CSV table of C-alpha atoms and ligand atoms in Angstrom, one decimal:
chain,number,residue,atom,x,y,z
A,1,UNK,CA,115.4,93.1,141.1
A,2,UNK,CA,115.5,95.9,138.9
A,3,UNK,CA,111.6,97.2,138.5
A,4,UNK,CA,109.8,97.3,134.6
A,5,UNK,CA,109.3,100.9,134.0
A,6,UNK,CA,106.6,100.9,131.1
A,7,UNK,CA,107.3,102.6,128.3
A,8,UNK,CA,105.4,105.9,127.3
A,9,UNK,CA,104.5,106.5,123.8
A,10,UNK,CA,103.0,108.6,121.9
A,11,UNK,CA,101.1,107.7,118.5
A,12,UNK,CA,101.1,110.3,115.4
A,13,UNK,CA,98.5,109.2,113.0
A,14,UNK,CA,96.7,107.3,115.7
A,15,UNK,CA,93.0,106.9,113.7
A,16,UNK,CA,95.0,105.5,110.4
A,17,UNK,CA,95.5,101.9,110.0
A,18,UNK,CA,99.3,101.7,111.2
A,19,UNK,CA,98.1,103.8,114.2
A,20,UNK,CA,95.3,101.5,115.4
A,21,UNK,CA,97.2,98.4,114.8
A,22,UNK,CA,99.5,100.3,117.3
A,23,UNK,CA,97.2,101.0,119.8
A,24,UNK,CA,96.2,97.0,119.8
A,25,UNK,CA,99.6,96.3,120.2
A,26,UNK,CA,100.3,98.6,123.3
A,27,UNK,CA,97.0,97.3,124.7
A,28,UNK,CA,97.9,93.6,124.8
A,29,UNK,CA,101.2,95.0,126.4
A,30,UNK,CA,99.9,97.1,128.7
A,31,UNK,CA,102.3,96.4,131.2
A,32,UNK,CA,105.1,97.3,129.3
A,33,UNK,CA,103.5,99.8,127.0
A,34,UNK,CA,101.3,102.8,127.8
A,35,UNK,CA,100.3,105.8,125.6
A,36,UNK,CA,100.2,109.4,126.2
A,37,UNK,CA,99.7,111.4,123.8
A,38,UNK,CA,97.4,110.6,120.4
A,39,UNK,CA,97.7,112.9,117.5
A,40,UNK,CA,95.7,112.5,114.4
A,41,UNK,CA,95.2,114.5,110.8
A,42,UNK,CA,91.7,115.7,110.6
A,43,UNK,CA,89.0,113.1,112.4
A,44,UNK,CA,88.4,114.9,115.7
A,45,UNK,CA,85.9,112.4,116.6
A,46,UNK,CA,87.9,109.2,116.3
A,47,UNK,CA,90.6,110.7,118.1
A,48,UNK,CA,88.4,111.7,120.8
A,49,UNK,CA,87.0,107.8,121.5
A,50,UNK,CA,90.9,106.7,121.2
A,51,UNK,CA,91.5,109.2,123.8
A,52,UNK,CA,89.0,108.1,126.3
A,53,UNK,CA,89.9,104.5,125.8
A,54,UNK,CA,92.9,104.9,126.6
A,55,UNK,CA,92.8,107.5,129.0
A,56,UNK,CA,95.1,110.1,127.3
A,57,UNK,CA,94.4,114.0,128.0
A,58,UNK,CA,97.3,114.7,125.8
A,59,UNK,CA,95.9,114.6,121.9
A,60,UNK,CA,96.6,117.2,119.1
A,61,UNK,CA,94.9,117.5,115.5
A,62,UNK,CA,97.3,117.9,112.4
A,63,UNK,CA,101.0,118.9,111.3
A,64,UNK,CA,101.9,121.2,114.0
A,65,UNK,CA,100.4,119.4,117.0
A,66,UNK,CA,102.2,116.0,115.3
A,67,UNK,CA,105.9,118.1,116.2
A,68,UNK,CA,105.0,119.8,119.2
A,69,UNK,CA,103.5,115.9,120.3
A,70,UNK,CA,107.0,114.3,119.2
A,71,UNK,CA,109.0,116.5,121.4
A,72,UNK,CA,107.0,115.8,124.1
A,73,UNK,CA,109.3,115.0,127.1
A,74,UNK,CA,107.0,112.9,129.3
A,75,UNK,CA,107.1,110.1,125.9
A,76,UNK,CA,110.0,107.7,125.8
A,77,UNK,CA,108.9,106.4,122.3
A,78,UNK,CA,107.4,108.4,119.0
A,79,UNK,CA,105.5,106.0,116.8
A,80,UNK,CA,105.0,108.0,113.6
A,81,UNK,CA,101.8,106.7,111.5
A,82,UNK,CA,101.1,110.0,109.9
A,83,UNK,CA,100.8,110.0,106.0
A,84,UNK,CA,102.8,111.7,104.1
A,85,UNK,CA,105.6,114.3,104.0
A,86,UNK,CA,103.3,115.9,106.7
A,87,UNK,CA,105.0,113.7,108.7
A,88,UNK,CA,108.4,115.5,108.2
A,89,UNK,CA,108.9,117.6,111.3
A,90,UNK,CA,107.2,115.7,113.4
A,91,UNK,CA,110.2,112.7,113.3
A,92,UNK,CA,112.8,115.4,113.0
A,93,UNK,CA,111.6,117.3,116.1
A,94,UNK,CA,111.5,113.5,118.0
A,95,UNK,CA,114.8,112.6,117.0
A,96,UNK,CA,116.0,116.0,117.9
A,97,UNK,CA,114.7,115.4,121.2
A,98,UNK,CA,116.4,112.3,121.3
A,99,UNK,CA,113.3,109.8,121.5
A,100,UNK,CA,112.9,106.6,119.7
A,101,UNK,CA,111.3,107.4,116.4
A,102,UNK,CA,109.4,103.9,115.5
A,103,UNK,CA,108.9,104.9,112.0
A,104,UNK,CA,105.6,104.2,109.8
A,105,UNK,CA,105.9,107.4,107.5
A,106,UNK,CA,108.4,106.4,105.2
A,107,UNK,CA,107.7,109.7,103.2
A,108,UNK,CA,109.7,111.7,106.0
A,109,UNK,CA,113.0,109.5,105.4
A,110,UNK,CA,112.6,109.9,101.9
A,111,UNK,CA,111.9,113.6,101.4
A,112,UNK,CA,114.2,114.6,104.3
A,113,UNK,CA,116.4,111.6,104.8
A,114,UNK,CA,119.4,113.4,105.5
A,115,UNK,CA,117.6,116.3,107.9
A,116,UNK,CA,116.5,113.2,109.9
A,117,UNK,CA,119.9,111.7,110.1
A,118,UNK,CA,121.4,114.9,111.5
A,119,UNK,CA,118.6,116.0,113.9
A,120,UNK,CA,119.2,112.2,115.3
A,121,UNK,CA,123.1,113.1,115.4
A,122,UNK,CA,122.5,116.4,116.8
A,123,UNK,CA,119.9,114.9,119.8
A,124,UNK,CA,120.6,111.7,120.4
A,125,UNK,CA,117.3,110.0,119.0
A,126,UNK,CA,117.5,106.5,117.0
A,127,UNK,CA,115.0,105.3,114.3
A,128,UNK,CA,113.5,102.0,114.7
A,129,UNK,CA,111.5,100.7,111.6
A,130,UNK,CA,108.2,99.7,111.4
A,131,UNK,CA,107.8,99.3,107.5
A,132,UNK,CA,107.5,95.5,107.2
A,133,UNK,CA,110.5,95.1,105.0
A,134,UNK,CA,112.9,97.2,106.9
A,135,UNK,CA,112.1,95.6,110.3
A,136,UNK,CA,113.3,92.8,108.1
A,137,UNK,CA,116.3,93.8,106.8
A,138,UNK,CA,116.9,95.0,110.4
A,139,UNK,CA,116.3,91.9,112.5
A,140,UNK,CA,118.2,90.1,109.4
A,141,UNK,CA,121.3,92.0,110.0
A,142,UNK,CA,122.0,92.1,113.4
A,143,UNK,CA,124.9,90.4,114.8
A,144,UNK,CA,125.9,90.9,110.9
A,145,UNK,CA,129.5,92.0,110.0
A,146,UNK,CA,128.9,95.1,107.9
A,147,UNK,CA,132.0,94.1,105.6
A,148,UNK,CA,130.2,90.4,105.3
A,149,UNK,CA,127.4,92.2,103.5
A,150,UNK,CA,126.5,92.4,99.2
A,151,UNK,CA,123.6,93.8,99.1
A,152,UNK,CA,120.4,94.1,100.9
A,153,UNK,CA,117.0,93.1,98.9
A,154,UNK,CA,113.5,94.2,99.4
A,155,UNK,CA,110.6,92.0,98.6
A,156,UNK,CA,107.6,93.2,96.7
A,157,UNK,CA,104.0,91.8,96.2
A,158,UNK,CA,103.8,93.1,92.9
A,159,UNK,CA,100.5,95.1,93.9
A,160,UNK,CA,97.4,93.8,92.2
A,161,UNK,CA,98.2,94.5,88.9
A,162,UNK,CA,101.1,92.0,88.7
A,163,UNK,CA,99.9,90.2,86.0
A,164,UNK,CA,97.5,93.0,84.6
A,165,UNK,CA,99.3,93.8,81.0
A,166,UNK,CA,97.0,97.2,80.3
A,167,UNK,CA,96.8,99.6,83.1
A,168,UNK,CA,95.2,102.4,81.3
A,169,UNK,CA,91.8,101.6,82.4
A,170,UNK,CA,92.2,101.0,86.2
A,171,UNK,CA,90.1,102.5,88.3
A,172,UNK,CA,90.4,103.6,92.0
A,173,UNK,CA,88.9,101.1,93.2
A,174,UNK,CA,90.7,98.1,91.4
A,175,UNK,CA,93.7,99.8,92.7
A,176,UNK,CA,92.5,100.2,96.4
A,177,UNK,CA,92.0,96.2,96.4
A,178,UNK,CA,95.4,95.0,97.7
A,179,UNK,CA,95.8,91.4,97.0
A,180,UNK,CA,98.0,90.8,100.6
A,181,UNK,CA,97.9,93.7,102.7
A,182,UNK,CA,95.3,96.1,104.5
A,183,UNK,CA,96.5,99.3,104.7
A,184,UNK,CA,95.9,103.3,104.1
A,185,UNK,CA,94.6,104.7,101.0
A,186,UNK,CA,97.8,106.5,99.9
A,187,UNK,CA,100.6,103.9,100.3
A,188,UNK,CA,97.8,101.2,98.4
A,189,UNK,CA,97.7,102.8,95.6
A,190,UNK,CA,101.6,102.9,96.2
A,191,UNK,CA,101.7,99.8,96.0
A,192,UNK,CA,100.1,99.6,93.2
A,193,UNK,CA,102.0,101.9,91.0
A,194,UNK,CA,105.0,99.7,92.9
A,195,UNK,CA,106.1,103.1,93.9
A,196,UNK,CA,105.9,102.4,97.6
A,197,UNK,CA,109.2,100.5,96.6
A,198,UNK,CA,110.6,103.3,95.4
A,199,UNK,CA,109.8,104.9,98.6
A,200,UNK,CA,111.2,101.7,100.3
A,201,UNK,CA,114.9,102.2,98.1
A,202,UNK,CA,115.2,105.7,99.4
A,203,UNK,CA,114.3,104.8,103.0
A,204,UNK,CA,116.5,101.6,102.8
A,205,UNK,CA,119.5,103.9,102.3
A,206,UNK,CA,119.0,106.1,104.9
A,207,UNK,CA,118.3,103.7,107.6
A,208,UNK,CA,121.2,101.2,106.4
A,209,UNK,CA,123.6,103.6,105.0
A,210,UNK,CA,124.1,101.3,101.4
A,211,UNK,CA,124.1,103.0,98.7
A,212,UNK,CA,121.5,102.5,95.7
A,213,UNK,CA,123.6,99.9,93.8
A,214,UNK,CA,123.6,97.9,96.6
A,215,UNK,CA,120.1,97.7,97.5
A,216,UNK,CA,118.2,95.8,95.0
A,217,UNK,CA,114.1,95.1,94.7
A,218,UNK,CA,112.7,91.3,94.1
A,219,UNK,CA,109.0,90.7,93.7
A,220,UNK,CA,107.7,88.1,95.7
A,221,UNK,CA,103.5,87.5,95.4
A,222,UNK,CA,103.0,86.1,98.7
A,223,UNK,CA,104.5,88.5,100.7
A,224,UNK,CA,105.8,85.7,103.2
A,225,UNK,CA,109.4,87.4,102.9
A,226,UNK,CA,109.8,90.9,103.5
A,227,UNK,CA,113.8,91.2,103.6
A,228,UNK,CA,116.7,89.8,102.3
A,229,UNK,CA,120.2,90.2,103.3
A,230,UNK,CA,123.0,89.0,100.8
A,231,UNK,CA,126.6,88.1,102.0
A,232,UNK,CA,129.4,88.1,100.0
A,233,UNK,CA,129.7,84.6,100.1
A,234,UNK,CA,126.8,84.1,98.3
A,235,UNK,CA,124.9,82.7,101.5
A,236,UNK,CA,121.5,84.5,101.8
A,237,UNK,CA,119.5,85.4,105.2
A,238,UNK,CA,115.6,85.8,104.4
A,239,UNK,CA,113.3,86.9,107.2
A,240,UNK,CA,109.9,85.5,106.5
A,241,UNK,CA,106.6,86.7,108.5
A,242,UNK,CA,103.0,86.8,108.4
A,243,UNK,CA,101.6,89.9,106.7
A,244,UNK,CA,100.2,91.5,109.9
A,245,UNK,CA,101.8,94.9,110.8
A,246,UNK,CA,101.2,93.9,114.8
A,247,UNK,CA,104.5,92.0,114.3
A,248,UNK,CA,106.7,95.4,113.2
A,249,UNK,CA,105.0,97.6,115.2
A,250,UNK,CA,105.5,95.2,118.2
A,251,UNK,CA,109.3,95.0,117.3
A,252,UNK,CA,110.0,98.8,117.2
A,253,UNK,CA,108.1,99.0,120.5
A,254,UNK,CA,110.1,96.5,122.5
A,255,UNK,CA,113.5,96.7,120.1
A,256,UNK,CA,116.4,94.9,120.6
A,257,UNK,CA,114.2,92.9,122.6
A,258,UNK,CA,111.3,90.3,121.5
A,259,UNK,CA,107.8,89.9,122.9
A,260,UNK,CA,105.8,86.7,122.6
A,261,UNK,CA,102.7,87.2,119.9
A,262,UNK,CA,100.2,84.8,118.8
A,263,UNK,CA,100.7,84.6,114.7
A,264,UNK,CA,102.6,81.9,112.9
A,265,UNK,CA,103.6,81.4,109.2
A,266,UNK,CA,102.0,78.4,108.5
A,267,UNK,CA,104.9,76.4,105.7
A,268,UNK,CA,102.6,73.8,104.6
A,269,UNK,CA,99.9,75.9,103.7
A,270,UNK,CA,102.1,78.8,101.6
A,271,UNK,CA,103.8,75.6,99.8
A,272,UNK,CA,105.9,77.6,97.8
A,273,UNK,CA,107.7,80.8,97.8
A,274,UNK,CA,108.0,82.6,94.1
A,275,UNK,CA,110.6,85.4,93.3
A,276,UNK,CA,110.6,87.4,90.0
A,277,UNK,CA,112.2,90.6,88.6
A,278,UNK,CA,110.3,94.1,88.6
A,279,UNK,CA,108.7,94.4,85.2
A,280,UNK,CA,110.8,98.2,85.1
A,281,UNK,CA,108.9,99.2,81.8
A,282,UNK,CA,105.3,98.3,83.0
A,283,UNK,CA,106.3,100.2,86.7
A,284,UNK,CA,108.3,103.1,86.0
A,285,UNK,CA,108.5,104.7,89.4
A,286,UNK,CA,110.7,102.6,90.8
A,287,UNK,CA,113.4,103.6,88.6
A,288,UNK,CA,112.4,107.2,88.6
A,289,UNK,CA,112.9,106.3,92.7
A,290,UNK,CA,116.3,104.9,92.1
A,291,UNK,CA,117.3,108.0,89.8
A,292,UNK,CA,116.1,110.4,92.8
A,293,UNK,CA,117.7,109.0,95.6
A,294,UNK,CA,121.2,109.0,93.3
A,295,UNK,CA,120.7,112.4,93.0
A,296,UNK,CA,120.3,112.9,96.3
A,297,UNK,CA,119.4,116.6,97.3
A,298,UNK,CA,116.0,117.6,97.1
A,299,UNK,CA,115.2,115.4,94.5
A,300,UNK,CA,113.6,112.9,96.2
A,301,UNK,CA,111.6,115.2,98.2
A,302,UNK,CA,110.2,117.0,95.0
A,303,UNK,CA,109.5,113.4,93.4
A,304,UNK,CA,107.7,112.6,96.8
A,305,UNK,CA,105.6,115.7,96.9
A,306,UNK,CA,104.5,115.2,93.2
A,307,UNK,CA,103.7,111.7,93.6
A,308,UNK,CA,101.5,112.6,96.8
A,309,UNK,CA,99.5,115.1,94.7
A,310,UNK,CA,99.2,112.6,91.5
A,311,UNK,CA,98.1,109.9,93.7
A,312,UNK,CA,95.1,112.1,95.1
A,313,UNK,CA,94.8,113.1,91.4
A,314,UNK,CA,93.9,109.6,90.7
A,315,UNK,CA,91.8,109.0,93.6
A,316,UNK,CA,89.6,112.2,93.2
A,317,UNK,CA,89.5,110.6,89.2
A,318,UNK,CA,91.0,113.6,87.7
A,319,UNK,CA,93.8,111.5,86.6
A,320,UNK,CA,94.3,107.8,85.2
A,321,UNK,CA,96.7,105.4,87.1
A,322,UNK,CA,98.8,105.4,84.3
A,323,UNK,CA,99.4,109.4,84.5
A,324,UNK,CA,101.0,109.3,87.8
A,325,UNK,CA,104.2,108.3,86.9
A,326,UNK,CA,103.7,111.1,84.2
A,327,UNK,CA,103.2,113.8,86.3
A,328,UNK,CA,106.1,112.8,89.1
A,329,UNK,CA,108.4,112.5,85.9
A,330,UNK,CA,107.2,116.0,84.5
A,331,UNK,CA,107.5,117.5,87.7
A,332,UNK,CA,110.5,116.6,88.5
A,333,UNK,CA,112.2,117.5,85.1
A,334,UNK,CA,110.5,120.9,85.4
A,335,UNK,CA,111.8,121.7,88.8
A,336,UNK,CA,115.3,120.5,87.0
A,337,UNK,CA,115.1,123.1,84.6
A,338,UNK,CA,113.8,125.5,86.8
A,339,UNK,CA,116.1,125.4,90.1
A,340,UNK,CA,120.0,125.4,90.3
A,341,UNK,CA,122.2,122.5,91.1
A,342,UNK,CA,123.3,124.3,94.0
A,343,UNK,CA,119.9,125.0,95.8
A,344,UNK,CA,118.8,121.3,94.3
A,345,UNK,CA,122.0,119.9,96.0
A,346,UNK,CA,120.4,121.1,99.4
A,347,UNK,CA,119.0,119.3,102.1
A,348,UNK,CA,118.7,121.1,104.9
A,349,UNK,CA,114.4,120.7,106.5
A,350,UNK,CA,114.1,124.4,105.5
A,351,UNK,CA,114.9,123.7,101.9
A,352,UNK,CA,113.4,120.3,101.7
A,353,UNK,CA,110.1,121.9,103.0
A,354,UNK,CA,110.3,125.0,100.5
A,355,UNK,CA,111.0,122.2,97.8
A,356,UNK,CA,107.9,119.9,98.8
A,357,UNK,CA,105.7,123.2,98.9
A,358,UNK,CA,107.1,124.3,95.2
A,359,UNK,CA,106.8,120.1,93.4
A,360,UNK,CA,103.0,120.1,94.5
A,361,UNK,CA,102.4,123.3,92.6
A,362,UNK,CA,104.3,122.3,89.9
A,363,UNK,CA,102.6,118.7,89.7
A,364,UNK,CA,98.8,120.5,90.6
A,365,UNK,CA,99.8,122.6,87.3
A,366,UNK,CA,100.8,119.5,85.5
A,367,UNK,CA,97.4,117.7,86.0
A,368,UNK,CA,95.9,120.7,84.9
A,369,UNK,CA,97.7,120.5,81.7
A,370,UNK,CA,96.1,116.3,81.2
A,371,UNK,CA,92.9,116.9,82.4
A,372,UNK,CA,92.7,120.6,79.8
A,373,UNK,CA,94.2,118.0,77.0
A,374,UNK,CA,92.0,115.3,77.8
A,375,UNK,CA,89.1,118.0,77.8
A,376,UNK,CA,89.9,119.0,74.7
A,377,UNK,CA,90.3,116.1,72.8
A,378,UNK,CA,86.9,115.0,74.1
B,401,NAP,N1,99.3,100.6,106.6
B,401,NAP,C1,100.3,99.8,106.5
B,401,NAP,O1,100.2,98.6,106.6
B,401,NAP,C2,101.7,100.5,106.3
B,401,NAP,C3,102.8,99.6,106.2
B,401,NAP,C4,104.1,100.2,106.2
B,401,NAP,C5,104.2,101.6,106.2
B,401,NAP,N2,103.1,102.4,106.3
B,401,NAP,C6,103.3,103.8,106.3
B,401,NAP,O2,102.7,104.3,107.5
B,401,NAP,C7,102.2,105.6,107.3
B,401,NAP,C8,100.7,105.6,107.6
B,401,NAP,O3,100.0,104.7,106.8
B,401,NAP,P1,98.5,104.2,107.0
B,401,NAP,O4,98.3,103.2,106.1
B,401,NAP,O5,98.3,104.0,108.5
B,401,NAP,O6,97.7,105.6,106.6
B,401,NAP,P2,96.2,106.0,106.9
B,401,NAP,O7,95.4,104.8,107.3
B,401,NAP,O8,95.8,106.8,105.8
B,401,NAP,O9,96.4,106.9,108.2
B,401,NAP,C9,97.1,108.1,108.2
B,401,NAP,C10,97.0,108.8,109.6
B,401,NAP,O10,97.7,110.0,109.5
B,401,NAP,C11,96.9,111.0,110.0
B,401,NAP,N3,97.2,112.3,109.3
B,401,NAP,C12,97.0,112.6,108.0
B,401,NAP,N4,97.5,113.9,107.8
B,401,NAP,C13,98.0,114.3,109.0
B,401,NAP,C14,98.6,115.5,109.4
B,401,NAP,N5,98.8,116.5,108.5
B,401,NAP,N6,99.0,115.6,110.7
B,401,NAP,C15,98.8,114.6,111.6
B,401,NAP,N7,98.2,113.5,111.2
B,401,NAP,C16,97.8,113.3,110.0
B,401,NAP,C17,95.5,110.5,109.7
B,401,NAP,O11,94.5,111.2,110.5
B,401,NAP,P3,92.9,111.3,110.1
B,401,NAP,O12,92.4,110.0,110.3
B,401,NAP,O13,92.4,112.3,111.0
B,401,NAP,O14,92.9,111.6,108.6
B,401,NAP,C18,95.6,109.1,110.1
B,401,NAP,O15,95.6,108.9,111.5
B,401,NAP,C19,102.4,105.9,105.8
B,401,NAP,O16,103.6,106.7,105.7
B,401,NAP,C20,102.6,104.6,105.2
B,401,NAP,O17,103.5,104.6,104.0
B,401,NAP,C21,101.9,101.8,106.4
């Protein structure tokens, strides 16, 4: 009989809301799963309660204890839940130590996609997704002949401004009030701006290796779909799901295999599934996504960086929600004008951290510039 030995894991971002939905998950598993190490970004307090919970010695407080954490050898899995490019060396360092990287922070794969993909070469580590709609796309294409495959598609809610034809007045707040998921302030007001698809293109084609014209976006409001895989014969396989982030985060746990958990999609009750195109005009960062990732290089880690800093722009109100795609597109022109096509070709973690560093000055000055304009005017 061959003996269960539990899993060890250890959560980076543990007090956000990927991270405690984590923890739950573990804790109805507990004998598969146990934790051992809990790092967090700044709330020493939270992480302290987490740590006697759970009885975990091993905790850490920002950036660098989130990499020293991931190499950690006595942890079979890294669950990465930080926000941000501040993930960044954190999943490099875990899949240089060859772990299992269960990946929340999208923002590592798509500022340093390919320093990911050759730390995971170089140490053996794999990344599992947790992001809904590439646990999708995942479970969808398993068993899958890769030559069978069109395209993969991505399912949107549309955010909460779907149907809102004037977005120059939103606040915050209206922004922060997702109409299907529960989830972080930064990747809400993502959604919102639909750039957390953008995010999701990028991250796609790292994880799946297709390239951009072969991973399309659909937006679907009830967010009962998260991924679609098309074949070439036209036939399409759609994984459908209950928006609750226990179901991905249990998958890249227990991945390839499946664990029993109390949810159900309830047919009768959704009635109907819609699909509609990305209104491209109205959400311009998801093309300003798509033009990144086909340049590849360090442009999408300088259009990452500068979103990060316009979305806090717009939280702290020094910005409106229709400035952020302004500033990621300013930024990102400026650092076109201002950097070579050979360094901007690079993406090495040393260059892709230099470049992150250099777009948040660039979009900090760019804000400056609106909010000096808009003082003026006024
Ligand atoms: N929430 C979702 O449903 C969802 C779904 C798919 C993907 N994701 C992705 O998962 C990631 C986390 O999202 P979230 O919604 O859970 O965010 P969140 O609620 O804001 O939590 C972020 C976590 O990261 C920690 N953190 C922040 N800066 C850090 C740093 N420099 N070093 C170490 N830890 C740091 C925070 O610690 P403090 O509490 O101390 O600030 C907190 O624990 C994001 O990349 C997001 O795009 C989230």
């Amino acid at each position: 009989v061959k003996k269960w030995v539990k899993k060890r894991v250890t959560i980076l971002g543990s007090t956000g809301s990927i991270g405690k939905q984590a923890i739950e998950v573990i804790q109805a598993h507990s004998e598969l799963f146990e934790v051992v190490g809990l790092v967090a970004g700044h709330d020493a307090d939270a992480l302290a309660v987490q740590a006697r919970e759970l009885n975990v010695d091993r905790t850490g407080l920002g950036s660098a204890a989130a990499e020293e954490m991931a190499a950690f050898e006595g942890a079979d899995v890294v669950l990465n839940a930080v926000v941000g490019a501040a993930g960044l060396r954190a999943s490099v360092a875990a899949l240089k130590a060859g772990k299992r990287l269960a990946l929340a922070n999208k923002e590592s794969l798509v500022a340093g996609g390919d320093a990911c993909t050759r730390a995971a070469m170089e140490g053996g580590g794999e990344i599992v997704p947790v992001d809904s709609e590439h646990a999708a796309i995942a479970q969808a294409l398993q068993g899958v002949e890769r030559s069978h495959v069109k395209r993969i598609l991505l399912t949107a809610s549309g955010g909460p401004f779907r149907t809102r034809t004037d977005l120059s007045d939103v606040t915050p707040d209206e922004a922060l009030a997702h109409p299907t998921w529960s989830m972080g302030p930064k990747i809400t007001v993502d959604s919102a701006t639909l750039m957390n698809k953008g995010l999701e293109v990028i991250e796609a084609h790292h994880l799946f290796g297709f390239e951009y014209d072969r991973i399309d976006v659909v937006v679907h409001p009830q967010s009962a779909v998260h991924g679609i895989v098309e074949m070439v014969d036209g036939t399409m396989l759609l994984e459908a799901a209950p928006t609750d982030m226990r179901i991905p985060i249990q998958s890249a746990l227990s991945w390839p295999d499946r664990l029993p958990y109390e949810a159900n999609l309830d047919l009768e009750a959704l009635g109907s599934l819609d699909f509609e195109p990305v209104n491209m005009q109205k959400f311009p960062l998801v093309e300003i996504a798509y033009e990144a990732g086909r340049c590849g290089g360090l442009y999408p880690a300088v259009m990452n960086a500068a979103n990060e800093i316009a979305v806090q722009a717009f939280l702290d109100r020094a910005i409106g929600f229709d400035d952020i795609a302004g500033v990621v597109r300013e930024s990102i022109d400026e650092i076109a004008d201002e950097v070579s096509a050979e360094d901007l070709a690079k993406s090495d973690l040393d260059a892709v951290l230099h470049a992150d560093e250099g777009a948040r000055d660039v979009a900090r000055r760019m804000i400056e510039k609106r909010t000096r304009l808009v003082g003026d005017r006024s």
